[in-house]
XYZ file of C-alpha atoms in Angstrom:
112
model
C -0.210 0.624 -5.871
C -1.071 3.379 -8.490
C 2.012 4.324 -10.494
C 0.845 7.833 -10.592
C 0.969 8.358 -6.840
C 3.857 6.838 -6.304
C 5.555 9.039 -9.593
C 4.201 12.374 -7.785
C 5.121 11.262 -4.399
C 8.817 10.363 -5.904
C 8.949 14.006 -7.677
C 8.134 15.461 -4.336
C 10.696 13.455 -2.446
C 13.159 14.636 -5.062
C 12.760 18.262 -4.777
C 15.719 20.638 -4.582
C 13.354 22.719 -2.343
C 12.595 19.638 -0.132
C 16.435 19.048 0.171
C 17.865 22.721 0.826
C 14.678 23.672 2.971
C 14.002 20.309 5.344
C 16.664 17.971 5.109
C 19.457 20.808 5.283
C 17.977 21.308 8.662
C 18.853 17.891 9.879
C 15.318 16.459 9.087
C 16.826 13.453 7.202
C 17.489 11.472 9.890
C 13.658 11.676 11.036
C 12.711 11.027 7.133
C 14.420 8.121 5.961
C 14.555 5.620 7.628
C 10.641 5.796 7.074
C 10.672 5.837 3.565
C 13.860 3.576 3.134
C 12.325 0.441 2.381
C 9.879 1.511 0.045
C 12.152 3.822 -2.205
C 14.691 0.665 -2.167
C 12.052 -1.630 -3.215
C 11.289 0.861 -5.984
C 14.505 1.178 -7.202
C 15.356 -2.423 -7.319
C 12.620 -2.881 -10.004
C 8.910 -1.280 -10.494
C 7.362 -1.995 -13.970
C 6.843 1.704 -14.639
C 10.507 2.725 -15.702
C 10.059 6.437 -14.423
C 9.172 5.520 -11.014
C 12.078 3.090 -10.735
C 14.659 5.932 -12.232
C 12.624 8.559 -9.853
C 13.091 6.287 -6.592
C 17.278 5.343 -7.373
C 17.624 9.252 -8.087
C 15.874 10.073 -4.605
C 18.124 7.255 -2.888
C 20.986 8.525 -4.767
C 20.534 12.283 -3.481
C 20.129 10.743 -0.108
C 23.148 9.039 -0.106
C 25.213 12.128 -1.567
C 23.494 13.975 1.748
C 24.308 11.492 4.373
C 26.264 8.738 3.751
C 26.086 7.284 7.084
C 22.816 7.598 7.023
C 22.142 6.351 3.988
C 23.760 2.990 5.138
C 22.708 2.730 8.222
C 19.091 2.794 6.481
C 20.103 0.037 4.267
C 21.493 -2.057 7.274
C 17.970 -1.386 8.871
C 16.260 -2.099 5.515
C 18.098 -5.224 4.896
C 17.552 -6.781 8.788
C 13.870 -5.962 8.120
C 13.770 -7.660 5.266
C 15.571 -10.860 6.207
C 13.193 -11.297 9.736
C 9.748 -10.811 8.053
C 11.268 -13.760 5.376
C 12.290 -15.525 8.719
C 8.647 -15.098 9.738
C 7.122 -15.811 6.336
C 9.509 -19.486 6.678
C 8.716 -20.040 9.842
C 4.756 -19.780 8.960
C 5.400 -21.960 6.246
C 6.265 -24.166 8.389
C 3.933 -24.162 10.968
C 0.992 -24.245 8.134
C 2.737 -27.232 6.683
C 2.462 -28.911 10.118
C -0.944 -28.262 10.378
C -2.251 -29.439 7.337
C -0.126 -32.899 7.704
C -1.719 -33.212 11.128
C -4.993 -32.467 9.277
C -4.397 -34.667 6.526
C -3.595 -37.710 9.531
C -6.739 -36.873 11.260
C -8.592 -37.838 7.842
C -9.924 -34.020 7.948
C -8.225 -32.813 5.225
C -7.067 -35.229 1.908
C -3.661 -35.958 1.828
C -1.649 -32.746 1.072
C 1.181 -35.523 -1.128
């Protein structure tokens, strides 16, 4: 990802025009929970300090907004997050399997 985007993107998203002109209308709910995970992600830690300070200020004006919102968006978030490590384990697994079986067969070396 190029820091720069994501910076101008971040300004954008942290507008005061964006914020009394869209999401005053209600919009926020539509908004969001799309761009949730990313801003979180951002916020938790980016190696470009300005986009990390830009995506917590963006989450932070969302929160102030809509609080309910706001968490329900992290409950969302955070259910996302734990199935698609559920799904990364769970391929782990199944790759594991397959090279043992593999490995058995004599088609692959011994993955030990």
């Amino acid at each position: 990802e190029h820091f720069q985007v994501v910076e101008r993107a971040l300004y954008f998203w942290n507008s005061e025009h964006l914020c009394a002109n869209i999401l005053a209308q209600n919009k926020a709910n539509i908004f969001l929970p799309f761009i949730f995970g990313p801003l979180s992600k951002n916020a938790q830690g980016h190696w470009n300090q300005t986009v990390e300070s830009l995506a917590q200020s963006v989450l932070k004006m969302y929160m102030e907004l809509d609080i309910n919102l706001y968490d329900r968006c992290a409950r969302e978030n955070n259910e996302k997050e734990r199935m698609k490590e559920s799904q990364r384990s769970a391929a782990a697994t199944k790759w594991q399997s397959i090279t043992e079986g593999a490995a058995e067969k004599g088609v692959l070396p011994d993955p030990k």
